[in-house]
């Protein structure tokens, strides 16, 4: 196979954004390879459906961590999408961007003026089709639908009222570069349906023969010849295939798989590659390092008097909710079930908050740590550490391309993280004891009222902390003198021509936000950077019919 201007490895949020721009705007010939299946099921498209996915389905790869010594040897699971559209097809759809300071720090780390809040903001705005905002911070002419939740339950409103009563201001828009206060995050949805990367970026290209999408395509390695990436080798339908490009290979497989593919291709820490008999093409010690992820631990209480989502997915309530959704695209199935949040715990006692508390109007949000938790009416407050200092890594487990990598997120490895998240639990407990929320909650189930000392709360955190599904940073950008930088400011892999990483792997520091929208903005920015020096392309080829998605037999 050949004749492509670009081969994109990974059909998730980043890959879809890049494909859409390269094909639709520049007329490039693009092959988009996705290891997972197609984006078809109703459970993917209904906003409430994500809660049925997380427990383990064909749409996810369940990455198990190495034992976490600082967590008593626990082995955690970090689910990652395995479906066209990637994380945008399976996530909770929260649309959050983080702080201006997050992106300014990228520019400082990379010693470049190519990355900053002012540089990346236009890329958020360009793709956005916001339901109600149209200003310097938001757009309404893009293809990514962003809207308020289709349904908000009474318990979420009570949470917002309670936090305001404690002196925290209401924030109508968390996406102006300084998220703070309490309010209702917007979501990537509209008209009662999820708007993922497939809907926003690939569907508009239906009939364009310049884009070929292959699903069920597991890339094994990148083809490097004379210091240049010229294609990929991948398995599909049980057979190995090769695709070649006359232009560039763009790696968009995510923070756990992008570094794995680089290492399998001879690009990474030389000693580790030699351990598995992989010929070293470029000694890049930073590949797989700098893994960062948001983590948190729930505070769960009983008793909300039917104000949340207790038993709304059972019996006649489930039937009524399903019928309302099927007929009118409204009601409880149009919500992701996490409708309100607040930003708390100012860093070092001053400055920007470092903990985000999600209000989840259910006890079913937690796992089996509480027997029958989903059958108890109540509420979960979930404090999440948004700027962790703990850093982990991703490494090869073997030279087998089908083997998952070793993953060490190192949650709570830095004592500062424990202190901030412990304070987040205390703040959440204070919210529960304040009116009007205090009038509708009863006993604390997790961690339990007796866990009040620093030692008790720290012990609870070490037993309950888990991922918030936002791994980043394992192919981070940096300046020429940075020995651990994997890509430069233009996202080119150091020492290799024709190869860039365009996903969340390149973030040198995690953002104070859910990472889906930032990842889309990174990919959009990547296209701007790569096309700034490229010659103009002819207009898109005329074609008719459906988006060319070739099916997997699996």
XYZ file of C-alpha atoms in Angstrom:
554
model
C 0.000 0.000 0.000
C 1.371 3.477 -0.741
C 0.743 6.900 -2.109
C -0.371 8.492 1.148
C 0.683 11.970 2.200
C 0.149 11.026 5.842
C -0.353 7.844 7.807
C -1.994 8.460 11.190
C -1.589 5.740 13.814
C -4.586 5.936 16.154
C -8.129 6.927 15.219
C -8.959 8.633 18.511
C -9.483 12.284 19.380
C -6.084 13.440 18.118
C -5.995 11.263 15.013
C -9.502 12.225 13.944
C -8.830 15.947 14.330
C -5.630 15.717 12.299
C -7.233 13.596 9.572
C -10.151 15.987 9.232
C -7.934 19.034 8.768
C -5.400 17.390 6.513
C -8.047 15.973 4.195
C -10.766 18.600 4.372
C -8.644 21.727 4.468
C -5.470 20.721 2.632
C -6.641 17.964 0.299
C -4.060 15.509 1.641
C -4.306 11.753 1.107
C -4.552 10.177 4.571
C -4.619 6.632 5.908
C -6.071 6.501 9.436
C -5.363 3.256 11.313
C -7.382 2.323 14.397
C -6.806 -0.867 16.414
C -10.359 -0.915 17.782
C -13.751 -1.361 16.183
C -16.274 0.989 14.660
C -18.293 3.659 16.448
C -21.795 2.284 16.024
C -23.410 1.069 19.238
C -26.144 3.095 20.937
C -24.328 2.696 24.254
C -21.514 4.816 22.822
C -23.794 7.525 21.496
C -26.183 7.997 24.441
C -24.599 10.410 26.962
C -25.416 8.146 29.908
C -24.011 5.101 28.138
C -20.407 5.617 29.246
C -21.226 4.255 32.707
C -21.999 0.887 31.096
C -18.661 0.869 29.279
C -16.183 1.447 32.103
C -16.765 -1.897 33.795
C -15.083 -3.712 30.922
C -16.253 -4.028 27.327
C -14.796 -4.577 23.870
C -14.460 -0.803 23.584
C -11.692 -0.637 26.188
C -8.229 -2.022 26.770
C -7.719 -2.595 30.482
C -4.111 -1.689 31.252
C -3.008 -3.146 34.593
C -0.309 -1.280 36.441
C 2.764 -2.778 37.990
C 2.277 -3.250 41.768
C 2.264 0.145 43.449
C 4.500 -0.194 46.510
C 3.397 3.165 47.904
C -0.205 1.880 47.750
C 0.489 -1.326 49.619
C 1.271 -3.304 46.466
C -2.067 -2.607 44.794
C -2.413 -3.298 41.074
C -4.761 -0.777 39.476
C -6.490 -0.675 36.122
C -6.245 2.223 33.671
C -8.861 1.708 30.926
C -8.055 3.172 27.515
C -10.344 3.348 24.504
C -10.224 0.709 21.789
C -12.733 2.082 19.288
C -12.829 4.615 16.485
C -12.965 8.046 18.094
C -10.835 6.873 21.017
C -11.478 8.469 24.384
C -14.077 10.811 22.895
C -16.254 7.749 22.141
C -16.186 6.290 25.656
C -15.482 9.130 28.095
C -17.842 11.096 30.335
C -17.851 13.890 27.713
C -16.697 16.637 30.086
C -15.485 19.663 28.118
C -12.739 21.288 30.171
C -9.590 23.085 29.044
C -7.627 23.936 32.177
C -5.652 27.037 33.103
C -3.900 29.493 30.847
C -0.866 28.904 33.092
C -0.846 25.204 32.134
C -0.160 26.005 28.499
C 2.158 28.897 29.238
C 4.254 26.402 31.212
C 4.582 24.231 28.102
C 6.171 27.137 26.278
C 8.498 27.799 29.190
C 9.544 24.136 29.411
C 10.122 23.955 25.662
C 11.757 27.402 25.480
C 9.495 28.224 22.571
C 6.922 30.799 21.583
C 4.983 28.153 19.618
C 3.092 26.938 22.703
C 1.184 29.087 25.189
C -2.418 29.780 26.137
C -2.747 32.477 23.496
C -1.266 30.152 20.878
C -3.534 27.189 21.608
C -6.768 29.068 22.420
C -7.664 29.623 18.724
C -7.542 25.855 18.214
C -10.139 25.276 20.934
C -12.322 27.991 19.443
C -11.927 26.895 15.817
C -13.392 23.407 16.236
C -16.118 24.326 18.743
C -19.834 24.609 18.084
C -20.999 25.882 21.455
C -24.634 25.851 22.422
C -24.609 29.261 24.119
C -21.160 30.916 24.126
C -19.683 32.883 21.218
C -16.852 35.180 22.273
C -13.067 35.355 22.500
C -12.988 32.060 24.349
C -15.628 30.112 22.409
C -16.768 29.402 18.889
C -20.134 28.415 17.478
C -19.200 27.587 13.867
C -17.107 24.418 14.358
C -18.181 20.791 14.218
C -17.568 19.744 17.849
C -20.854 20.219 19.666
C -20.440 21.561 23.196
C -23.504 22.142 25.357
C -25.000 22.129 28.811
C -26.119 18.786 30.195
C -29.415 17.578 28.756
C -30.677 16.842 32.274
C -29.569 17.959 35.739
C -30.992 16.267 38.829
C -32.017 18.028 42.033
C -29.061 16.697 43.995
C -26.609 18.397 41.634
C -28.425 21.711 42.092
C -28.306 21.281 45.865
C -24.538 20.709 45.680
C -24.023 23.933 43.718
C -26.218 25.871 46.161
C -24.348 24.450 49.146
C -20.886 25.337 47.862
C -22.043 28.860 47.015
C -23.371 29.173 50.538
C -19.866 28.405 51.791
C -18.500 31.449 49.982
C -17.331 29.861 46.707
C -18.663 31.886 43.736
C -20.789 30.404 40.964
C -18.893 30.083 37.684
C -20.938 30.015 34.466
C -17.937 29.105 32.275
C -14.935 27.047 33.417
C -13.123 27.435 30.093
C -11.725 30.955 30.084
C -8.304 29.969 31.359
C -8.819 30.213 35.128
C -11.151 27.410 36.316
C -12.416 28.139 39.820
C -15.632 28.299 41.811
C -18.594 25.952 41.474
C -20.924 25.237 38.590
C -22.006 22.915 35.819
C -19.345 21.799 33.301
C -20.355 21.679 29.675
C -20.099 18.426 27.728
C -19.255 17.303 24.202
C -22.836 16.480 23.316
C -25.876 18.044 21.732
C -29.432 17.135 20.862
C -29.386 14.277 23.347
C -26.361 12.551 21.764
C -22.639 12.327 22.432
C -20.549 14.318 19.981
C -17.272 12.437 19.762
C -14.436 12.755 17.303
C -16.185 10.533 14.766
C -19.271 12.766 14.754
C -17.357 16.031 14.802
C -14.433 15.348 12.486
C -14.807 12.168 10.447
C -18.507 12.221 9.510
C -18.171 15.529 7.614
C -15.723 13.728 5.297
C -18.248 11.146 4.126
C -17.639 10.558 0.440
C -14.118 11.977 0.375
C -11.850 9.388 -1.244
C -8.733 11.077 0.147
C -9.433 9.583 3.584
C -9.145 5.852 4.150
C -10.012 4.585 7.644
C -9.056 1.053 8.597
C -10.346 -0.359 11.868
C -9.065 -3.499 13.547
C -5.599 -2.429 12.410
C -2.986 -3.128 15.098
C 0.243 -1.317 14.258
C 3.323 -3.364 15.205
C 6.102 -0.970 14.284
C 7.072 2.102 12.348
C 9.224 1.667 9.262
C 12.391 3.759 9.546
C 14.746 3.947 6.572
C 17.900 6.081 6.521
C 16.679 8.090 9.486
C 13.219 8.747 8.062
C 9.788 7.280 8.866
C 8.392 5.907 5.606
C 5.462 3.807 6.755
C 4.074 1.276 9.219
C 3.695 -2.475 9.548
C 0.390 -3.622 11.022
C -1.745 -6.708 11.548
C -5.265 -6.778 10.211
C -7.615 -9.691 9.516
C -4.887 -11.942 10.907
C -2.325 -10.939 8.290
C 0.574 -8.512 8.323
C 0.328 -5.526 6.002
C 2.587 -2.614 5.161
C 1.526 0.940 4.346
C 3.995 3.526 3.078
C 3.841 7.279 2.908
C 5.453 9.898 0.756
C 5.063 12.408 3.567
C 4.860 11.860 7.333
C 3.781 9.319 9.915
C 1.755 10.873 12.728
C 1.621 8.937 15.992
C -1.679 9.426 17.864
C -2.079 6.170 19.776
C -2.230 7.694 23.264
C 0.113 8.097 26.202
C 0.409 4.352 26.871
C 0.714 3.033 23.311
C 2.556 5.812 21.444
C 5.752 5.296 23.505
C 5.383 1.523 23.132
C 5.325 1.850 19.323
C 8.350 4.123 19.342
C 10.288 1.620 21.426
C 9.249 -1.352 19.285
C 10.555 0.629 16.310
C 13.984 1.196 17.820
C 13.351 4.683 19.182
C 13.745 4.906 22.944
C 16.062 4.172 25.883
C 18.892 2.176 24.321
C 19.470 -0.151 27.276
C 15.802 -1.112 27.448
C 15.611 -1.755 23.699
C 18.705 -3.962 23.757
C 17.205 -5.935 26.655
C 14.504 -7.099 24.253
C 16.758 -7.542 21.246
C 15.488 -4.435 19.451
C 18.015 -2.673 17.245
C 18.566 0.899 18.427
C 17.896 3.495 15.742
C 17.789 6.490 18.074
C 18.661 6.530 21.776
C 15.803 8.602 23.225
C 15.821 8.090 27.020
C 12.666 10.169 27.503
C 10.402 7.771 25.602
C 7.998 6.321 28.191
C 9.179 8.614 30.986
C 7.171 11.486 32.523
C 3.861 9.584 32.827
C 1.351 11.781 34.656
C -2.311 11.115 35.434
C -5.068 12.624 37.521
C -6.116 10.486 40.466
C -8.691 10.710 43.228
C -10.585 8.871 45.945
C -14.332 8.995 46.641
C -16.193 10.186 49.703
C -19.516 8.331 49.754
C -22.586 9.021 51.871
C -26.022 7.447 52.170
C -29.344 9.225 51.979
C -30.527 11.623 49.264
C -34.281 10.923 49.388
C -34.531 10.015 45.705
C -33.023 13.310 44.541
C -30.295 11.666 42.472
C -30.086 8.603 40.225
C -30.867 5.848 42.709
C -32.477 2.909 40.842
C -33.093 4.999 37.728
C -31.488 2.214 35.678
C -33.788 -0.515 36.970
C -37.341 -1.735 36.515
C -40.084 0.592 35.408
C -37.902 3.688 35.929
C -35.423 2.345 33.401
C -38.212 1.661 30.929
C -39.710 5.124 31.389
C -36.317 6.815 30.998
C -35.561 4.761 27.905
C -38.914 5.563 26.319
C -38.529 9.285 27.006
C -35.099 9.232 25.421
C -36.191 7.189 22.398
C -39.168 9.428 21.685
C -37.874 12.878 22.563
C -34.053 12.666 23.072
C -34.473 14.141 26.537
C -34.468 13.067 30.174
C -31.979 11.244 32.364
C -30.252 9.381 29.548
C -29.069 12.736 28.144
C -26.818 13.322 31.164
C -23.434 11.815 31.951
C -24.472 11.670 35.620
C -21.655 13.969 36.763
C -23.349 17.328 36.420
C -21.670 19.661 38.925
C -18.200 20.289 40.265
C -16.157 22.763 42.248
C -12.495 23.726 42.396
C -10.975 23.636 45.854
C -7.726 23.590 47.888
C -5.617 26.545 46.754
C -2.042 25.493 46.044
C 0.170 25.959 49.113
C -2.672 27.916 50.744
C -2.832 30.542 47.985
C -3.182 30.742 44.248
C -5.106 28.449 41.914
C -7.030 25.425 43.251
C -5.381 22.042 42.772
C -8.336 19.791 43.632
C -11.516 19.426 41.623
C -14.484 17.869 43.421
C -17.029 16.109 41.240
C -20.567 15.705 42.540
C -21.911 12.287 41.537
C -25.587 11.828 42.558
C -25.192 8.092 43.152
C -23.255 5.594 45.272
C -22.949 3.242 42.300
C -20.020 5.337 41.060
C -17.673 3.400 43.317
C -16.523 -0.164 42.759
C -16.846 -3.243 44.946
C -15.164 -1.561 47.912
C -18.657 -1.176 49.361
C -20.822 -4.242 49.223
C -24.032 -3.352 47.413
C -23.028 0.310 47.061
C -25.178 0.744 43.960
C -28.238 -0.365 45.938
C -27.820 2.416 48.498
C -29.438 5.787 47.878
C -26.860 8.490 48.340
C -24.144 10.660 46.930
C -20.471 10.454 45.964
C -18.130 13.429 46.139
C -14.955 12.632 44.242
C -11.939 14.878 44.922
C -9.374 14.641 42.109
C -5.821 15.960 42.233
C -5.481 18.072 39.096
C -1.774 18.949 39.178
C 0.007 15.925 40.662
C 3.733 16.029 41.286
C 4.116 12.251 41.161
C 5.579 11.006 37.894
C 5.645 7.442 36.557
C 6.658 5.602 33.412
C 5.698 3.260 30.567
C 8.087 0.478 29.494
C 8.037 -2.516 27.208
C 6.974 -5.811 28.734
C 8.412 -7.774 25.810
C 9.274 -7.424 22.129
C 5.880 -8.916 21.225
C 3.904 -6.101 19.528
C 0.630 -7.536 20.836
C 1.765 -7.429 24.477
C 0.607 -4.529 26.604
C 3.325 -2.297 28.033
C 4.304 -2.108 31.681
C 2.636 0.912 33.277
C 3.663 2.605 36.517
C 1.550 5.706 37.254
C 3.205 6.143 40.681
C 0.037 7.592 42.233
C 0.768 9.391 45.519
C 4.479 8.835 45.064
C 5.104 12.445 46.101
C 4.085 13.389 49.692
C 2.727 16.703 48.382
C 0.076 14.807 46.441
C -1.077 13.014 49.582
C -1.352 16.276 51.505
C -3.411 18.000 48.802
C -5.764 15.087 48.215
C -6.197 14.588 51.965
C -7.239 18.227 52.219
C -9.621 17.634 49.312
C -11.347 14.898 51.303
C -11.694 17.232 54.272
C -13.176 19.965 52.082
C -15.638 17.471 50.579
C -16.652 16.368 54.069
C -17.219 19.999 55.022
C -19.517 20.465 52.021
C -21.575 17.467 53.109
C -22.008 19.018 56.561
C -23.199 22.366 55.175
C -26.796 23.318 54.364
C -28.770 22.593 52.314
C -26.831 19.413 51.423
C -26.615 18.402 55.091
C -30.406 18.066 55.199
C -30.502 15.276 52.605
C -27.476 13.130 53.561
C -27.049 10.695 56.445
C -24.167 8.378 57.282
C -20.739 8.467 55.675
C -19.946 5.144 54.011
C -16.428 5.866 52.732
C -13.990 6.513 54.266
C -16.254 6.682 57.336
C -16.562 9.385 59.977
C -13.973 7.666 62.191
C -11.265 8.303 59.574
C -10.493 11.849 60.671
C -6.799 12.039 61.509
C -4.107 12.708 58.921
C -2.870 9.137 59.301
C -6.350 7.618 58.858
C -7.105 9.680 55.765
C -3.705 8.909 54.268
C -4.294 5.214 54.866
C -7.669 5.502 53.145
C -6.144 7.297 50.173
C -3.537 4.592 49.704
C -6.295 1.965 49.628
C -8.887 3.865 47.565
C -7.043 6.154 45.137
C -7.603 5.374 41.467
C -7.158 6.820 38.010
C -9.292 9.595 36.579
C -8.459 8.221 33.104
C -6.112 11.009 31.923
C -2.596 9.613 31.283
C -0.297 12.045 29.465
C 3.318 13.053 28.993
C 5.227 9.945 27.884
C 6.651 11.484 24.675
C 6.966 14.988 26.008
C 8.010 18.057 24.102
C 11.099 20.014 25.085
C 14.006 22.108 23.863
C 17.116 20.872 22.059
C 19.183 20.806 25.246
C 16.667 18.716 27.177
C 17.947 15.107 27.254
C 14.490 13.704 28.093
C 12.570 15.572 25.397
C 11.155 13.159 22.817
C 9.717 15.772 20.439
C 10.568 19.372 19.714
C 8.196 22.312 19.729
C 7.006 21.295 16.251
C 6.257 17.790 17.653
C 8.842 16.114 15.390
C 10.532 13.103 16.994
C 14.126 14.017 17.703
C 16.618 12.617 15.217
C 14.003 11.139 12.864
C 12.540 12.820 9.794
C 8.924 12.383 8.779
C 7.666 11.383 12.235
C 5.641 13.354 14.765
C 3.665 12.582 17.902
C 0.411 14.578 18.056
C -1.500 13.226 21.070
C -1.528 13.709 24.861
C 1.880 12.019 25.043
C 3.563 15.304 24.103
C 2.222 17.274 27.078
C 5.250 18.053 29.262
C 2.935 18.745 32.187
C -0.633 17.625 32.759
C -3.347 20.261 32.475
C -5.841 21.214 35.188
C -8.682 19.644 33.234
C -10.107 16.537 31.645
C -7.737 15.836 28.784
C -10.018 15.163 25.805
C -10.529 18.767 24.681
C -6.845 19.669 25.241
C -5.785 16.641 23.197
C -7.978 17.772 20.310
C -6.452 21.245 20.524
C -2.922 19.788 20.521
C -3.662 17.812 17.353
C -5.238 20.814 15.669
C -2.191 22.896 16.592
C 0.062 20.123 15.250
C -1.536 20.398 11.821
C -1.025 24.157 11.802
C 2.648 23.669 12.659
C 3.258 20.979 10.059
C 1.426 22.760 7.249
C 3.112 26.104 7.884
C 6.097 24.958 5.822
C 4.316 22.539 3.490
C 3.393 23.450 -0.099
C -0.309 23.924 -0.843
C -2.210 20.801 -1.831
C -4.879 20.408 -4.507
C -8.516 20.538 -3.419
C -10.118 17.356 -2.024
C -10.905 14.679 -4.576
C -14.526 14.495 -5.602
C -16.262 11.324 -4.520
C -19.594 9.960 -3.400
C -20.787 7.400 -0.905
C -19.968 6.684 2.708
C -16.864 7.413 4.729
C -14.459 4.652 3.735
C -14.226 2.631 6.940
C -13.000 -0.869 6.203
C -14.358 -3.410 8.652
C -12.490 -5.832 10.875
C -13.469 -9.483 10.903
C -12.889 -9.779 14.633
